[in-house]
Tab-separated table of C-alpha atoms in Angstrom:
chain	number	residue	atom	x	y	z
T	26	UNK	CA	8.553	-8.613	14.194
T	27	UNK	CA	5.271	-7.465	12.327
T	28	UNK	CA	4.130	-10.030	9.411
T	29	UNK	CA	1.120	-10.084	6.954
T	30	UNK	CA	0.828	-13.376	5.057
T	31	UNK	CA	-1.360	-13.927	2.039
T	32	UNK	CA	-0.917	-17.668	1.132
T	33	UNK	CA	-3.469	-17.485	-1.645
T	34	UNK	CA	-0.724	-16.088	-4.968
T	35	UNK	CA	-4.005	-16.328	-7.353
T	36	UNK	CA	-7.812	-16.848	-7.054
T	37	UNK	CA	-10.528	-17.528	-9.686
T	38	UNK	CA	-14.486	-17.106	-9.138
T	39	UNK	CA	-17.111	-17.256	-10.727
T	40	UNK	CA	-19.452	-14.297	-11.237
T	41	UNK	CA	-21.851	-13.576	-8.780
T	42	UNK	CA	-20.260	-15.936	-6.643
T	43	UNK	CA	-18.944	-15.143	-3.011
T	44	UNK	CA	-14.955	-15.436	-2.354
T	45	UNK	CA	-12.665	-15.477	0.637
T	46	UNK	CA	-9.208	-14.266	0.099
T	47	UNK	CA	-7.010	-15.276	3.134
T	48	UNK	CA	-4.861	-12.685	5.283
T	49	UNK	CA	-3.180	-13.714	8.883
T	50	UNK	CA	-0.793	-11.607	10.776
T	51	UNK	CA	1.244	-11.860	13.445
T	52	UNK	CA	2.243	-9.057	15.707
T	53	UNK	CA	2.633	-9.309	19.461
T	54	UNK	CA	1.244	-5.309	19.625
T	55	UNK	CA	-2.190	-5.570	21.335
T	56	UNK	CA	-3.340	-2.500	19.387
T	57	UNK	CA	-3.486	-2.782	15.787
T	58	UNK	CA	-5.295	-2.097	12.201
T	59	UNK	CA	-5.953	-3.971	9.133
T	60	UNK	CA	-6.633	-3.016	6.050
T	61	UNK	CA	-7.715	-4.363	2.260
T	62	UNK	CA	-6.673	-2.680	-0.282
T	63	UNK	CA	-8.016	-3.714	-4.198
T	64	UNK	CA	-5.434	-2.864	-7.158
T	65	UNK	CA	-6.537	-2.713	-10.650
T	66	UNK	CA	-4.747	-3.088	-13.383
T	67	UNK	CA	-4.132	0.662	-13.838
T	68	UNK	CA	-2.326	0.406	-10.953
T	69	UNK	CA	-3.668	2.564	-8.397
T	70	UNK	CA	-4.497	1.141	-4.513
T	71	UNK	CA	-7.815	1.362	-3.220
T	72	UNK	CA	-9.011	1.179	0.310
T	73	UNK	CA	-11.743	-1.007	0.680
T	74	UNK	CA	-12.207	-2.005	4.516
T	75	UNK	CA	-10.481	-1.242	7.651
T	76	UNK	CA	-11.258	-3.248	11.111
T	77	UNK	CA	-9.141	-2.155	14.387
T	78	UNK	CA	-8.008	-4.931	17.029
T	79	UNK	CA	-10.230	-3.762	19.496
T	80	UNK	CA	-13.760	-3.799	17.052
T	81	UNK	CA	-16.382	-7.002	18.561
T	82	UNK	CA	-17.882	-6.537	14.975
T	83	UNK	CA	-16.801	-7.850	11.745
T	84	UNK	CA	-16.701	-4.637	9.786
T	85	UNK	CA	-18.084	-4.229	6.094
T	86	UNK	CA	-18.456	-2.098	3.316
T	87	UNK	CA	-21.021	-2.736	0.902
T	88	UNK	CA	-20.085	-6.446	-0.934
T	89	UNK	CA	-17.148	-6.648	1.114
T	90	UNK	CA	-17.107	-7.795	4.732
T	91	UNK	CA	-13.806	-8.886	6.811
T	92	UNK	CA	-13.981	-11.848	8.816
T	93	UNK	CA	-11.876	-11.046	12.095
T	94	UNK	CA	-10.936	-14.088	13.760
T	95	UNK	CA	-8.731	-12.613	16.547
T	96	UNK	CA	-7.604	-15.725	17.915
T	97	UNK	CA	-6.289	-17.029	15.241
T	98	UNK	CA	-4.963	-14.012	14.070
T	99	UNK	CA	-6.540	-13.890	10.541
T	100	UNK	CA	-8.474	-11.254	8.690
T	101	UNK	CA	-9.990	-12.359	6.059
T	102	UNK	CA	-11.952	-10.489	3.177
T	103	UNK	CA	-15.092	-11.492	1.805
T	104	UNK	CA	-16.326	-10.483	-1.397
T	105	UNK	CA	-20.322	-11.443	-2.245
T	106	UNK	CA	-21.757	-11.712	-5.605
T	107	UNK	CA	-18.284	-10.976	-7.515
T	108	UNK	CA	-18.419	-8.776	-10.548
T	109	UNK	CA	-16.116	-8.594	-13.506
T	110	UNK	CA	-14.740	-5.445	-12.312
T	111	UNK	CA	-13.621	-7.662	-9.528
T	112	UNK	CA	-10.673	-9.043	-10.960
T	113	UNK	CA	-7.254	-7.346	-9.367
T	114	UNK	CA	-4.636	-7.830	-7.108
T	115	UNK	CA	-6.292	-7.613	-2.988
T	116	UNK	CA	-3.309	-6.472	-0.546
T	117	UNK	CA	-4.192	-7.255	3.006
T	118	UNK	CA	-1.907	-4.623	5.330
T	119	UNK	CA	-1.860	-4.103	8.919
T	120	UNK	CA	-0.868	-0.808	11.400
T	121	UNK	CA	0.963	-0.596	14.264
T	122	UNK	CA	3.114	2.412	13.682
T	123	UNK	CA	4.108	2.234	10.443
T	124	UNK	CA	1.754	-0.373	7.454
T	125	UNK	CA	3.169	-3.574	6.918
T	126	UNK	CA	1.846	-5.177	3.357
T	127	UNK	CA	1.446	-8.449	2.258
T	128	UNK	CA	2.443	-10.157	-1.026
T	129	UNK	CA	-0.766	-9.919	-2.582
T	130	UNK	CA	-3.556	-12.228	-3.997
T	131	UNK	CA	-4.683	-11.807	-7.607
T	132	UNK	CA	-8.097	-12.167	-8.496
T	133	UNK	CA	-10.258	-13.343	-11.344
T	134	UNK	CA	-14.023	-12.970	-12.178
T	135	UNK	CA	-15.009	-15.843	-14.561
T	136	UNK	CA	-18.063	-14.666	-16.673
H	23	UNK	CA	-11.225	13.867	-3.105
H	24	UNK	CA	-8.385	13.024	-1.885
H	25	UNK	CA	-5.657	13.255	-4.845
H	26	UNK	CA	-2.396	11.836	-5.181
H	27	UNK	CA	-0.585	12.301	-8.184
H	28	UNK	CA	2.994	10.762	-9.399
H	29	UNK	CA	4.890	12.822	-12.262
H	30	UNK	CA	5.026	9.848	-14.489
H	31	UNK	CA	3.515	6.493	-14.927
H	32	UNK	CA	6.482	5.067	-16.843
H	33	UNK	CA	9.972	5.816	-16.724
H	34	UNK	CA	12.787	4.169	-18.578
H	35	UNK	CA	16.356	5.525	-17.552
H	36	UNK	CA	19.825	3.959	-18.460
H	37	UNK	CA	22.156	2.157	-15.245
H	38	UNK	CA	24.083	5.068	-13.770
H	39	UNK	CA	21.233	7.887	-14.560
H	40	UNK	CA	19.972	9.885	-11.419
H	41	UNK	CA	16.472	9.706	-11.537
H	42	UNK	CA	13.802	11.876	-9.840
H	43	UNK	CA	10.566	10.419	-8.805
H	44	UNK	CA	8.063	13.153	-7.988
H	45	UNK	CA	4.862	12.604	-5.957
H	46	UNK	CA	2.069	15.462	-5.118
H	47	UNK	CA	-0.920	15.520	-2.376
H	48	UNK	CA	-3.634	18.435	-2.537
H	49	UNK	CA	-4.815	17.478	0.602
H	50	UNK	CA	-2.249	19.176	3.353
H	51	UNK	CA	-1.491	15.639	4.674
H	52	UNK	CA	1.427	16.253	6.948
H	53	UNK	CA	2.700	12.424	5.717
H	54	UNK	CA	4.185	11.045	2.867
H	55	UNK	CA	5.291	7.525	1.940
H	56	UNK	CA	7.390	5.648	-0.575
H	57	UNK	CA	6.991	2.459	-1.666
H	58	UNK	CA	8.257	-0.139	-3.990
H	59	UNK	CA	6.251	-2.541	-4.951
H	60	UNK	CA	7.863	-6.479	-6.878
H	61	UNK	CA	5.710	-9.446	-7.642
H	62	UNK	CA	5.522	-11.597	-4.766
H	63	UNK	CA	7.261	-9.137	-2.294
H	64	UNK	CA	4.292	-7.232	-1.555
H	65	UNK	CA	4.852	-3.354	-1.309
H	66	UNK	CA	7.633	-2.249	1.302
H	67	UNK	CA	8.609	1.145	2.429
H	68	UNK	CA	11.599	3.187	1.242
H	69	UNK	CA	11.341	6.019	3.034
H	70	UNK	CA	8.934	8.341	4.854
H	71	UNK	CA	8.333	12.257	6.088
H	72	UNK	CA	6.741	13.710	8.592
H	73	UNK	CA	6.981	16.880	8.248
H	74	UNK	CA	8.947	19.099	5.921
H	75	UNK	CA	12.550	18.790	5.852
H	76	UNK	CA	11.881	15.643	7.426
H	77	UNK	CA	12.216	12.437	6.434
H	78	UNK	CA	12.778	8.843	8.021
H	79	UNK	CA	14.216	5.644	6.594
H	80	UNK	CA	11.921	2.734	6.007
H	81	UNK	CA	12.778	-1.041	5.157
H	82	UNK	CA	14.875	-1.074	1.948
H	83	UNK	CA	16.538	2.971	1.879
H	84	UNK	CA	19.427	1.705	0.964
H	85	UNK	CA	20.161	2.933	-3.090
H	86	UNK	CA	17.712	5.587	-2.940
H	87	UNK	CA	17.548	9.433	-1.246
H	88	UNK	CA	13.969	11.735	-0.938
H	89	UNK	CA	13.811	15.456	-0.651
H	90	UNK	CA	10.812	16.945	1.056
H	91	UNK	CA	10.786	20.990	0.754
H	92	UNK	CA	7.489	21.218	0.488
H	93	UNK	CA	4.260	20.057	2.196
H	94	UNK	CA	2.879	18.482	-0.720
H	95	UNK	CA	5.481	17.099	-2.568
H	96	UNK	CA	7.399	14.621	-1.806
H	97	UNK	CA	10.726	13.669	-3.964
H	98	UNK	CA	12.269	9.802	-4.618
H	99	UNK	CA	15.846	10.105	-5.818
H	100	UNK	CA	17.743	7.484	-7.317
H	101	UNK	CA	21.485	8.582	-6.978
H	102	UNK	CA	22.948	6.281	-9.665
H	103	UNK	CA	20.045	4.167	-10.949
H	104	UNK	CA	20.736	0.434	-11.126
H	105	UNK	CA	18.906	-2.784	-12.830
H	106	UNK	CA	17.816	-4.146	-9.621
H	107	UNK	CA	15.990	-0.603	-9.411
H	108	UNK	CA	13.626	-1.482	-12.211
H	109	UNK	CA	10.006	-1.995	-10.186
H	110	UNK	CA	6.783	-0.418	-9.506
H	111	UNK	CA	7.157	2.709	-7.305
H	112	UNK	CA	4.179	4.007	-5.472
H	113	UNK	CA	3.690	6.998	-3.924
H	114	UNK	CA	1.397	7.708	-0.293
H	115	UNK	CA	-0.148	10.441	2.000
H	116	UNK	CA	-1.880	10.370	4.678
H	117	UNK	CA	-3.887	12.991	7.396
H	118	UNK	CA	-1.944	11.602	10.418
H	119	UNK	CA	0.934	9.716	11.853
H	120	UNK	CA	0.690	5.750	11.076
H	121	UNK	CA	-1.379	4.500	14.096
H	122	UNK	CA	-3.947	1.185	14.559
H	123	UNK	CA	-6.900	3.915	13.592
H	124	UNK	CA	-8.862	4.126	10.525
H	125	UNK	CA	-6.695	6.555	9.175
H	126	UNK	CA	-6.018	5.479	5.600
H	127	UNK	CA	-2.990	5.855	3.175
H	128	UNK	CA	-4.265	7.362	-0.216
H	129	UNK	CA	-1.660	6.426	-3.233
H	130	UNK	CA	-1.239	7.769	-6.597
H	131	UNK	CA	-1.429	5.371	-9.435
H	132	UNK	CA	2.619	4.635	-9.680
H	133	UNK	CA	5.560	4.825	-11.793
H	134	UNK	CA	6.706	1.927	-13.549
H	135	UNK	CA	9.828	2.377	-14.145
H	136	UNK	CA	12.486	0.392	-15.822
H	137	UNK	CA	16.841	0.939	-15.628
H	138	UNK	CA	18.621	-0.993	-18.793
């Protein structure tokens, strides 16, 4: 069976501070994706950074970087220097043949 | 841009009503997706197409039906809407079949919508 777990239900940072929001999966498929997506309040889902199973690099977009541990199984997002606009619910999801989501973290930026 | 677009953003309907969800892509993606998304639960798939005239059942199809007669529109029906319907329904396209590639889902912004 295909699971994403996000253990992390809320997060608070300060601005222009770095934060890791957690993501592991678990999936015996050898080939794979994973995804964050970043939902504002307004609802809509955003793609921020994508990193396949096979990449050697950590991939990242602008402020936000995943750190791919592959061994461990964990795919964790990095934001640097948070900004107000920030604050939203992250959804970590992964691809085999269909996209499995996980529950979600929601973040705040602290002025 | 890539433009997804869901017919309303909130919807309250009465236990028993049919309800129609409607969902849009301008971008001739051959795939559409349905999702519902609950606190805590994450988002998790109701159904998905293909193709048109195709569709294929995803985790939780049970209470719910989708009509696909076009390319770009894809239709969530709710035969006899219950309370345990009320949630956060989100609509997805995408270019090409789910596979580990880059290839994103783009969503429209979601219909809240609430049964009494």
């Amino acid at each position: 069976a295909q699971k994403i777990t996000q253990t992390q239900p809320g997060m608070f940072v300060q601005e222009k501070e770095a934060v890791t929001l957690d993501c592991t999966y678990d999936t015996s498929d050898p080939s794979y994706g994973l995804f964050w997506y970043k939902q504002p309040s307004s609802g809509e889902m955003i793609f921020l950074i994508y990193q396949g199973s096979y990449d050697q690099q950590n991939a990242t977009e602008g402020r936000y970087s995943l750190n791919f541990q592959k061994a461990r199984k964990s795919a964790n997002l990095v934001i640097s220097a948070s900004q107000l606009g920030d604050s939203a619910m992250y959804f970590c999801a992964m691809t085999i043949n269909q996209f499995y989501f996980g529950t979600g973290t929601s973040l705040t930026v602290i002025p | 841009d890539v433009k997804v677009t869901q017919s309303s953003r909130y919807l309250v309907k009465r236990t028993g009503e049919k309800v129609f969800l409607e969902c849009v892509q301008d971008m001739d993606h051959e795939n559409m997706f349905w999702y519902r998304q609950d606190p805590g639960l994450g988002l998790r798939l109701i159904y998905f197409s293909y193709d048109v005239k195709m569709k294929e059942k995803g985790d939780i199809p049970e209470g719910y039906s989708v009509s696909r007669e076009k390319k770009e529109r894809f239709s969530l029906i709710l035969e006899s809407a219950s309370t345990n319907q009320t949630s956060m329904y989100l609509c997805a396209s995408s270019y090409s079949q789910i596979t580990p590639g880059p290839d994103t889902q783009y969503f429209g912004p979601g219909t809240r919508l609430t049964v009494l």
